[in-house]
mmCIF file of C-alpha atoms in Angstrom:
data_model
loop_
_atom_site.group_PDB
_atom_site.id
_atom_site.type_symbol
_atom_site.label_atom_id
_atom_site.label_comp_id
_atom_site.label_asym_id
_atom_site.label_seq_id
_atom_site.Cartn_x
_atom_site.Cartn_y
_atom_site.Cartn_z
ATOM 1 C CA MET A 1236 0.084 -0.061 -0.152
ATOM 2 C CA PRO A 1237 1.255 3.420 -0.642
ATOM 3 C CA ASP A 1238 1.317 4.619 3.135
ATOM 4 C CA LYS A 1239 2.925 1.263 3.847
ATOM 5 C CA ALA A 1240 5.819 1.900 0.908
ATOM 6 C CA GLN A 1241 10.114 2.238 1.912
ATOM 7 C CA LEU A 1242 12.995 3.244 0.040
ATOM 8 C CA LEU A 1243 15.711 1.008 0.228
ATOM 9 C CA LEU A 1244 19.418 2.769 1.182
ATOM 10 C CA LEU A 1245 22.771 0.912 0.087
ATOM 11 C CA ASP A 1246 25.663 3.418 1.840
ATOM 12 C CA ARG A 1247 29.492 3.235 0.071
ATOM 13 C CA ASP A 1248 30.766 -0.077 1.849
ATOM 14 C CA GLN A 1249 27.443 -2.131 1.627
ATOM 15 C CA ALA A 1250 27.762 -1.122 -2.295
ATOM 16 C CA ALA A 1251 31.038 -1.920 -2.516
ATOM 17 C CA ALA A 1252 30.189 -5.382 -0.735
ATOM 18 C CA LEU A 1253 27.895 -6.716 -3.088
ATOM 19 C CA LEU A 1254 30.020 -5.744 -6.239
ATOM 20 C CA GLN A 1255 31.138 -9.284 -7.568
ATOM 21 C CA PRO A 1256 33.167 -8.993 -10.593
ATOM 22 C CA GLU A 1257 31.485 -11.848 -13.128
ATOM 23 C CA LEU A 1258 27.799 -10.517 -11.577
ATOM 24 C CA VAL A 1259 29.027 -6.619 -12.687
ATOM 25 C CA MET A 1260 30.480 -7.666 -15.957
ATOM 26 C CA ALA A 1261 27.416 -9.565 -16.629
ATOM 27 C CA ALA A 1262 24.931 -6.615 -15.820
ATOM 28 C CA VAL A 1263 26.827 -4.303 -18.112
ATOM 29 C CA ARG A 1264 27.084 -6.800 -21.070
ATOM 30 C CA GLU A 1265 23.364 -6.886 -20.778
ATOM 31 C CA ALA A 1266 23.604 -2.885 -20.853
ATOM 32 C CA PHE A 1267 24.937 -2.850 -23.915
ATOM 33 C CA LEU A 1268 23.193 -5.675 -25.365
ATOM 34 C CA LEU A 1269 19.899 -3.598 -24.145
ATOM 35 C CA HIS A 1270 20.927 -0.808 -25.981
ATOM 36 C CA ALA A 1271 22.114 -2.489 -28.920
ATOM 37 C CA ASN A 1272 18.784 -4.079 -29.677
ATOM 38 C CA GLY A 1273 16.829 -0.854 -28.966
ATOM 39 C CA GLU A 1274 15.175 -2.664 -25.525
ATOM 40 C CA GLY A 1275 16.946 0.158 -23.670
ATOM 41 C CA ARG A 1276 16.318 3.616 -23.656
ATOM 42 C CA ILE A 1277 19.354 6.799 -22.763
ATOM 43 C CA PHE A 1278 17.598 9.865 -21.873
ATOM 44 C CA PRO A 1279 19.562 13.176 -22.560
ATOM 45 C CA LEU A 1280 22.780 13.752 -21.001
ATOM 46 C CA VAL A 1281 22.946 16.440 -18.593
ATOM 47 C CA ARG A 1282 26.989 17.917 -18.069
ATOM 48 C CA GLU A 1283 27.580 20.931 -16.669
ATOM 49 C CA VAL A 1284 30.874 23.058 -15.820
ATOM 50 C CA LEU A 1285 30.286 24.344 -12.283
ATOM 51 C CA PRO A 1286 32.768 27.070 -10.386
ATOM 52 C CA ALA A 1287 34.031 23.759 -7.785
ATOM 53 C CA GLY A 1288 33.449 20.945 -10.250
ATOM 54 C CA VAL A 1289 31.522 19.042 -12.851
ATOM 55 C CA PHE A 1290 27.806 17.910 -12.550
ATOM 56 C CA GLY A 1291 25.607 15.643 -14.903
ATOM 57 C CA ILE A 1292 22.687 13.188 -15.272
ATOM 58 C CA LYS A 1293 22.371 10.037 -17.117
ATOM 59 C CA SER A 1294 19.523 8.554 -16.980
ATOM 60 C CA GLY A 1295 17.233 5.624 -18.849
ATOM 61 C CA GLY A 1296 15.241 3.074 -18.372
ATOM 62 C CA VAL A 1297 14.201 -0.710 -19.677
ATOM 63 C CA MET A 1298 10.248 -0.981 -19.556
ATOM 64 C CA GLN A 1299 9.607 -4.476 -20.563
ATOM 65 C CA GLN A 1300 12.052 -4.856 -17.627
ATOM 66 C CA GLU A 1301 10.308 -2.420 -15.065
ATOM 67 C CA LEU A 1302 13.537 -0.412 -14.832
ATOM 68 C CA LEU A 1303 13.815 2.970 -14.468
ATOM 69 C CA GLY A 1304 16.224 5.457 -13.278
ATOM 70 C CA MET A 1305 18.805 8.214 -13.165
ATOM 71 C CA LYS A 1306 22.423 8.745 -11.424
ATOM 72 C CA ALA A 1307 23.750 12.275 -10.579
ATOM 73 C CA ALA A 1308 27.631 12.475 -10.447
ATOM 74 C CA GLY A 1309 30.159 14.321 -11.074
ATOM 75 C CA PHE A 1310 33.868 16.025 -9.829
ATOM 76 C CA TRP A 1311 35.079 18.072 -7.167
ATOM 77 C CA PRO A 1312 38.632 18.318 -7.503
ATOM 78 C CA GLY A 1313 38.716 20.019 -4.259
ATOM 79 C CA ASN A 1314 37.353 16.924 -1.990
ATOM 80 C CA ARG A 1315 40.953 15.682 -1.934
ATOM 81 C CA GLN A 1316 41.782 18.538 0.584
ATOM 82 C CA HIS A 1317 39.661 16.910 3.336
ATOM 83 C CA GLY A 1318 40.743 13.452 2.382
ATOM 84 C CA ALA A 1319 37.486 12.205 0.222
ATOM 85 C CA ASP A 1320 37.277 11.056 -3.222
ATOM 86 C CA GLY A 1321 36.682 13.668 -5.728
ATOM 87 C CA HIS A 1322 34.222 12.084 -7.548
ATOM 88 C CA GLN A 1323 30.887 11.693 -6.155
ATOM 89 C CA ALA A 1324 27.692 9.666 -7.096
ATOM 90 C CA THR A 1325 24.113 8.531 -6.730
ATOM 91 C CA ILE A 1326 21.695 5.928 -8.281
ATOM 92 C CA MET A 1327 18.447 6.159 -7.577
ATOM 93 C CA LEU A 1328 15.804 3.636 -9.241
ATOM 94 C CA PHE A 1329 11.785 4.245 -9.975
ATOM 95 C CA ASP A 1330 9.173 2.235 -10.002
ATOM 96 C CA PRO A 1331 7.843 3.279 -13.701
ATOM 97 C CA ALA A 1332 4.371 2.288 -12.753
ATOM 98 C CA SER A 1333 3.613 4.921 -10.281
ATOM 99 C CA GLY A 1334 7.024 6.882 -10.074
ATOM 100 C CA ARG A 1335 8.294 5.892 -6.753
ATOM 101 C CA PRO A 1336 11.414 5.911 -5.653
ATOM 102 C CA GLN A 1337 12.377 1.987 -4.669
ATOM 103 C CA CYS A 1338 16.491 2.070 -3.897
ATOM 104 C CA LEU A 1339 19.223 4.477 -3.304
ATOM 105 C CA ILE A 1340 22.678 3.648 -3.646
ATOM 106 C CA ASP A 1341 26.177 5.720 -3.357
ATOM 107 C CA GLY A 1342 27.323 5.614 -7.302
ATOM 108 C CA ASN A 1343 31.203 5.872 -6.251
ATOM 109 C CA ALA A 1344 31.784 2.210 -6.063
ATOM 110 C CA VAL A 1345 29.338 1.284 -9.537
ATOM 111 C CA THR A 1346 30.522 3.656 -10.882
ATOM 112 C CA THR A 1347 34.121 2.966 -10.915
ATOM 113 C CA THR A 1348 33.068 -1.042 -10.957
ATOM 114 C CA ARG A 1349 31.038 -0.640 -14.320
ATOM 115 C CA THR A 1350 33.530 1.411 -16.262
ATOM 116 C CA ALA A 1351 36.278 -1.236 -15.499
ATOM 117 C CA ALA A 1352 33.973 -4.149 -16.628
ATOM 118 C CA ALA A 1353 32.519 -1.811 -19.796
ATOM 119 C CA GLY A 1354 36.848 -2.352 -20.327
ATOM 120 C CA ALA A 1355 37.454 -5.788 -19.809
ATOM 121 C CA LEU A 1356 34.622 -6.377 -22.069
ATOM 122 C CA GLY A 1357 35.793 -3.711 -24.980
ATOM 123 C CA LEU A 1358 39.320 -6.373 -23.963
ATOM 124 C CA LEU A 1359 37.665 -9.225 -24.445
ATOM 125 C CA ALA A 1360 35.885 -8.026 -27.642
ATOM 126 C CA LEU A 1361 38.906 -6.304 -29.166
ATOM 127 C CA ALA A 1362 42.205 -6.657 -28.047
ATOM 128 C CA ARG A 1363 44.044 -9.520 -29.603
ATOM 129 C CA ARG A 1364 44.146 -13.001 -27.559
ATOM 130 C CA ASP A 1365 48.157 -12.343 -27.356
ATOM 131 C CA SER A 1366 48.220 -9.554 -25.633
ATOM 132 C CA ALA A 1367 50.786 -9.476 -23.359
ATOM 133 C CA ALA A 1368 51.901 -6.097 -22.127
ATOM 134 C CA LEU A 1369 49.747 -2.953 -21.449
ATOM 135 C CA CYS A 1370 50.517 0.934 -21.005
ATOM 136 C CA VAL A 1371 48.515 3.282 -18.547
ATOM 137 C CA PHE A 1372 47.982 6.463 -18.412
ATOM 138 C CA GLY A 1373 46.931 7.410 -14.479
ATOM 139 C CA THR A 1374 47.198 5.294 -11.270
ATOM 140 C CA GLY A 1375 43.620 6.778 -9.778
ATOM 141 C CA VAL A 1376 40.896 4.774 -8.708
ATOM 142 C CA GLN A 1377 39.746 4.137 -12.177
ATOM 143 C CA ALA A 1378 42.938 3.314 -13.339
ATOM 144 C CA ALA A 1379 43.684 0.609 -10.732
ATOM 145 C CA ALA A 1380 39.912 -0.701 -10.909
ATOM 146 C CA HIS A 1381 40.496 -1.152 -15.131
ATOM 147 C CA VAL A 1382 44.100 -2.155 -14.752
ATOM 148 C CA ASP A 1383 42.793 -4.918 -12.136
ATOM 149 C CA TYR A 1384 39.549 -6.020 -14.388
ATOM 150 C CA ALA A 1385 42.798 -6.609 -17.448
ATOM 151 C CA LEU A 1386 43.873 -8.712 -15.633
ATOM 152 C CA ARG A 1387 41.173 -10.956 -14.796
ATOM 153 C CA VAL A 1388 40.220 -10.963 -18.153
ATOM 154 C CA LEU A 1389 43.557 -11.464 -20.363
ATOM 155 C CA PRO A 1390 45.485 -14.780 -18.910
ATOM 156 C CA ALA A 1391 48.838 -12.902 -21.383
ATOM 157 C CA LEU A 1392 48.706 -10.321 -19.740
ATOM 158 C CA ARG A 1393 51.646 -10.075 -18.313
ATOM 159 C CA ARG A 1394 53.692 -6.056 -17.981
ATOM 160 C CA VAL A 1395 52.371 -3.355 -16.892
ATOM 161 C CA ARG A 1396 53.641 -0.082 -17.398
ATOM 162 C CA TYR A 1397 52.357 2.527 -16.023
ATOM 163 C CA LEU A 1398 52.594 6.793 -16.328
ATOM 164 C CA THR A 1399 51.507 9.862 -13.737
ATOM 165 C CA SER A 1400 51.058 13.162 -14.326
ATOM 166 C CA ASP A 1401 54.106 14.335 -12.908
ATOM 167 C CA GLY A 1402 56.212 11.156 -14.051
ATOM 168 C CA ARG A 1403 57.117 9.954 -10.064
ATOM 169 C CA ARG A 1404 56.608 6.506 -9.035
ATOM 170 C CA ASP A 1405 53.782 5.756 -7.516
ATOM 171 C CA PRO A 1406 54.748 2.673 -4.915
ATOM 172 C CA GLN A 1407 51.193 2.347 -3.729
ATOM 173 C CA PHE A 1408 50.275 0.842 -7.263
ATOM 174 C CA GLU A 1409 53.004 -0.621 -7.948
ATOM 175 C CA ALA A 1410 52.108 -3.049 -4.507
ATOM 176 C CA ARG A 1411 48.406 -3.443 -5.985
ATOM 177 C CA PHE A 1412 49.752 -5.600 -8.682
ATOM 178 C CA ALA A 1413 53.808 -6.159 -7.657
ATOM 179 C CA GLN A 1414 51.858 -10.106 -7.080
ATOM 180 C CA ARG A 1415 49.902 -10.694 -10.689
ATOM 181 C CA CYS A 1416 52.508 -8.662 -13.291
ATOM 182 C CA ASP A 1417 55.392 -7.190 -14.467
ATOM 183 C CA ILE A 1418 54.369 -3.783 -12.649
ATOM 184 C CA ALA A 1419 56.759 -0.165 -13.318
ATOM 185 C CA PRO A 1420 57.310 3.300 -14.685
ATOM 186 C CA GLY A 1421 56.524 3.853 -18.368
ATOM 187 C CA ALA A 1422 60.511 5.248 -19.892
ATOM 188 C CA SER A 1423 58.110 7.915 -21.823
ATOM 189 C CA PRO A 1424 54.952 8.113 -22.461
ATOM 190 C CA ASP A 1425 55.698 7.358 -26.874
ATOM 191 C CA ALA A 1426 58.112 4.580 -25.424
ATOM 192 C CA ALA A 1427 55.471 2.580 -23.120
ATOM 193 C CA VAL A 1428 52.766 2.895 -25.771
ATOM 194 C CA ALA A 1429 55.380 2.167 -28.708
ATOM 195 C CA ASP A 1430 55.995 -1.360 -26.486
ATOM 196 C CA SER A 1431 52.503 -1.902 -26.033
ATOM 197 C CA ASP A 1432 49.617 -4.174 -27.147
ATOM 198 C CA ILE A 1433 46.947 -2.567 -25.282
ATOM 199 C CA VAL A 1434 46.585 1.234 -23.866
ATOM 200 C CA ILE A 1435 44.303 2.287 -21.628
ATOM 201 C CA THR A 1436 43.807 6.277 -20.616
ATOM 202 C CA ALA A 1437 42.501 7.506 -17.599
ATOM 203 C CA THR A 1438 42.942 10.825 -16.616
ATOM 204 C CA PRO A 1439 41.339 13.936 -16.325
ATOM 205 C CA GLY A 1440 41.703 14.348 -19.739
ATOM 206 C CA ARG A 1441 43.476 18.103 -19.845
ATOM 207 C CA GLY A 1442 45.275 17.145 -23.519
ATOM 208 C CA PRO A 1443 47.205 14.633 -25.433
ATOM 209 C CA LEU A 1444 48.948 11.950 -23.857
ATOM 210 C CA PHE A 1445 51.235 10.501 -26.459
ATOM 211 C CA ALA A 1446 52.280 11.185 -30.297
ATOM 212 C CA ALA A 1447 49.834 9.093 -32.637
ATOM 213 C CA GLN A 1448 52.847 7.588 -34.284
ATOM 214 C CA ALA A 1449 53.402 5.996 -31.213
ATOM 215 C CA VAL A 1450 50.766 3.283 -31.583
ATOM 216 C CA ARG A 1451 51.765 0.125 -33.627
ATOM 217 C CA PRO A 1452 49.879 -1.722 -35.732
ATOM 218 C CA GLY A 1453 47.259 -4.217 -33.875
ATOM 219 C CA THR A 1454 47.488 -1.812 -30.526
ATOM 220 C CA HIS A 1455 43.607 -1.619 -28.763
ATOM 221 C CA LEU A 1456 43.168 1.359 -26.576
ATOM 222 C CA ASN A 1457 40.501 2.022 -24.839
ATOM 223 C CA CYS A 1458 39.795 5.660 -23.960
ATOM 224 C CA VAL A 1459 37.940 6.290 -20.296
ATOM 225 C CA GLY A 1460 38.937 9.791 -19.299
ATOM 226 C CA SER A 1461 37.364 12.392 -21.724
ATOM 227 C CA ASP A 1462 33.680 12.393 -20.517
ATOM 228 C CA THR A 1463 32.837 15.653 -21.038
ATOM 229 C CA ARG A 1464 32.959 18.597 -23.160
ATOM 230 C CA GLY A 1465 36.256 20.314 -23.736
ATOM 231 C CA LYS A 1466 38.432 16.877 -22.171
ATOM 232 C CA ARG A 1467 41.025 14.928 -24.503
ATOM 233 C CA GLU A 1468 43.541 12.294 -24.082
ATOM 234 C CA LEU A 1469 44.395 11.503 -27.621
ATOM 235 C CA PRO A 1470 46.566 12.857 -30.128
ATOM 236 C CA GLU A 1471 45.326 14.356 -32.726
ATOM 237 C CA GLY A 1472 45.146 11.787 -36.338
ATOM 238 C CA LEU A 1473 44.953 8.634 -34.026
ATOM 239 C CA PRO A 1474 41.219 8.167 -34.239
ATOM 240 C CA ALA A 1475 41.234 8.108 -38.405
ATOM 241 C CA ARG A 1476 43.786 5.253 -38.431
ATOM 242 C CA ALA A 1477 42.020 3.067 -35.642
ATOM 243 C CA ARG A 1478 38.681 1.248 -36.172
ATOM 244 C CA VAL A 1479 36.123 2.858 -33.821
ATOM 245 C CA TRP A 1480 33.566 1.791 -31.497
ATOM 246 C CA ALA A 1481 31.733 3.721 -28.585
ATOM 247 C CA ASP A 1482 29.047 2.485 -25.894
ATOM 248 C CA ASP A 1483 26.796 5.605 -27.241
ATOM 249 C CA LEU A 1484 27.458 7.300 -30.508
ATOM 250 C CA THR A 1485 25.715 10.556 -29.904
ATOM 251 C CA GLN A 1486 26.942 11.002 -26.198
ATOM 252 C CA ALA A 1487 30.668 10.626 -27.680
ATOM 253 C CA LEU A 1488 30.644 12.737 -30.163
ATOM 254 C CA THR A 1489 29.316 15.635 -27.793
ATOM 255 C CA ILE A 1490 31.740 14.834 -24.771
ATOM 256 C CA GLY A 1491 33.888 11.719 -25.730
ATOM 257 C CA GLU A 1492 37.313 11.420 -27.817
ATOM 258 C CA LEU A 1493 34.905 11.888 -31.109
ATOM 259 C CA GLN A 1494 34.317 15.248 -29.852
ATOM 260 C CA TRP A 1495 37.381 15.911 -31.675
ATOM 261 C CA ALA A 1496 36.960 13.655 -35.027
ATOM 262 C CA PRO A 1497 32.997 13.973 -35.328
ATOM 263 C CA GLN A 1498 33.899 12.603 -39.010
ATOM 264 C CA THR A 1499 35.982 8.977 -37.999
ATOM 265 C CA PRO A 1500 33.475 6.214 -38.860
ATOM 266 C CA ALA A 1501 32.558 4.636 -35.506
ATOM 267 C CA GLN A 1502 29.761 1.933 -34.599
ATOM 268 C CA GLU A 1503 28.661 1.646 -31.009
ATOM 269 C CA PHE A 1504 30.307 -1.448 -28.952
ATOM 270 C CA GLY A 1505 26.780 -3.167 -28.193
ATOM 271 C CA THR A 1506 26.517 -4.539 -31.971
ATOM 272 C CA LEU A 1507 30.299 -5.750 -31.997
ATOM 273 C CA LEU A 1508 29.014 -8.512 -28.946
ATOM 274 C CA ALA A 1509 26.464 -8.805 -30.265
ATOM 275 C CA ALA A 1510 27.718 -9.998 -33.251
ATOM 276 C CA GLY A 1511 30.111 -11.863 -31.472
ATOM 277 C CA GLY A 1512 33.512 -9.630 -30.823
ATOM 278 C CA ARG A 1513 36.627 -9.111 -33.172
ATOM 279 C CA ALA A 1514 36.719 -12.821 -34.484
ATOM 280 C CA ARG A 1515 33.847 -12.893 -36.062
ATOM 281 C CA HIS A 1516 33.460 -9.271 -36.833
ATOM 282 C CA GLY A 1517 36.975 -9.278 -39.816
ATOM 283 C CA ILE A 1518 39.131 -7.205 -37.830
ATOM 284 C CA ALA A 1519 42.952 -8.366 -38.686
ATOM 285 C CA ALA A 1520 45.728 -8.611 -36.087
ATOM 286 C CA ASP A 1521 46.959 -5.222 -37.096
ATOM 287 C CA THR A 1522 43.637 -3.109 -37.054
ATOM 288 C CA ILE A 1523 44.482 -0.523 -34.368
ATOM 289 C CA THR A 1524 41.031 -0.821 -32.634
ATOM 290 C CA LEU A 1525 39.370 2.382 -30.169
ATOM 291 C CA PHE A 1526 36.649 2.002 -27.401
ATOM 292 C CA ASP A 1527 35.393 5.134 -27.111
ATOM 293 C CA MET A 1528 34.223 5.343 -23.284
ATOM 294 C CA THR A 1529 32.038 7.510 -22.084
ATOM 295 C CA GLY A 1530 29.628 5.723 -19.573
ATOM 296 C CA ILE A 1531 26.309 5.321 -20.083
ATOM 297 C CA ALA A 1532 23.004 5.135 -18.142
ATOM 298 C CA LEU A 1533 22.062 2.152 -18.797
ATOM 299 C CA GLN A 1534 25.126 -0.374 -17.312
ATOM 300 C CA ASP A 1535 24.607 2.486 -13.814
ATOM 301 C CA LEU A 1536 21.335 0.923 -14.153
ATOM 302 C CA SER A 1537 21.374 -2.582 -14.740
ATOM 303 C CA VAL A 1538 24.279 -2.927 -11.820
ATOM 304 C CA ALA A 1539 22.540 -1.192 -9.608
ATOM 305 C CA ARG A 1540 19.103 -3.243 -10.267
ATOM 306 C CA MET A 1541 21.687 -6.244 -9.167
ATOM 307 C CA LEU A 1542 22.549 -4.896 -5.795
ATOM 308 C CA GLN A 1543 18.985 -4.210 -5.253
ATOM 309 C CA GLN A 1544 18.235 -7.680 -6.020
ATOM 310 C CA ARG A 1545 21.033 -8.900 -4.124
ATOM 311 C CA ALA A 1546 20.553 -6.907 -1.431
ATOM 312 C CA LEU A 1547 17.122 -7.892 -0.803
ATOM 313 C CA ALA A 1548 17.977 -11.370 -1.175
ATOM 314 C CA THR A 1549 20.929 -11.049 1.641
ATOM 315 C CA GLY A 1550 18.874 -8.308 4.283
ATOM 316 C CA THR A 1551 21.529 -5.829 3.061
ATOM 317 C CA GLY A 1552 20.834 -2.242 3.922
ATOM 318 C CA THR A 1553 18.395 -0.058 5.308
ATOM 319 C CA ASN A 1554 14.627 0.620 4.671
ATOM 320 C CA VAL A 1555 12.716 3.674 5.597
ATOM 321 C CA ALA A 1556 9.427 4.639 5.615
ATOM 322 C CA TRP A 1557 8.644 6.377 2.560
ATOM 323 C CA PRO A 1558 4.482 6.794 2.205
ATOM 324 C CA TRP A 1559 3.471 7.747 -1.062
#
């Protein structure tokens, strides 16, 4: 009854505890396929620069699955002065039949994990199966999550080289992966890229990170940092040399790497997954492949629904009276 309705709350630690990699990857994969076949809808993006940071809203739904919701998220760099994460996100699921809120979830861990899972799906579909060397730009939360998932899904991956904005070593980042791979700073951006099979860019997107000619044939790139108008990580001319996929073309042309190369032929990643990936899509071994990852609402919502279901099954979270 409306006067007995409840709202389920999942805080930071509760949400993180329920995020199992296999379940997250399955939910994100479903989101891509729903997007590809038109069952899932993505509503217009809100992404605004504020004096203290960037604020955005990603929303959408799958009416056949009674899934409707949004994520309000952004980046406030000043938070780091207080020992807090600059990225902040909150996810809300609604009942599409009534509009009543059903579940409120701290979205930071969800955002990090679903993005890394999407990147892992990109690697499985587009990177060469014999890829042994990875170069990552950035050593923050997002970069670490992407390296973690890459090592999970690519058994041949043995070497990781990382680049920081100031060129310094990051002992904490190295320690996190030291037992799983050969990890060390890259000698230089171009040298690290040229010596890698996979390149992951996970930075604030302040400008091109390396030279286009450093990318050798057969390299795959997961591009994460460009998620706002004006952000950029790739050098001019690189997308034209590559076969390009985006999680959502409209969004990528607005806020992703494709905003800098709008005439570049590109496809949506969900169609590649539906078609069976690299081998079945006729991608030659010497082809440069590029995944422009801006993050879509359906990823957040599919993972949030999985968390809601697991929370209800395990008694996790707090129920608050929410009459309507």
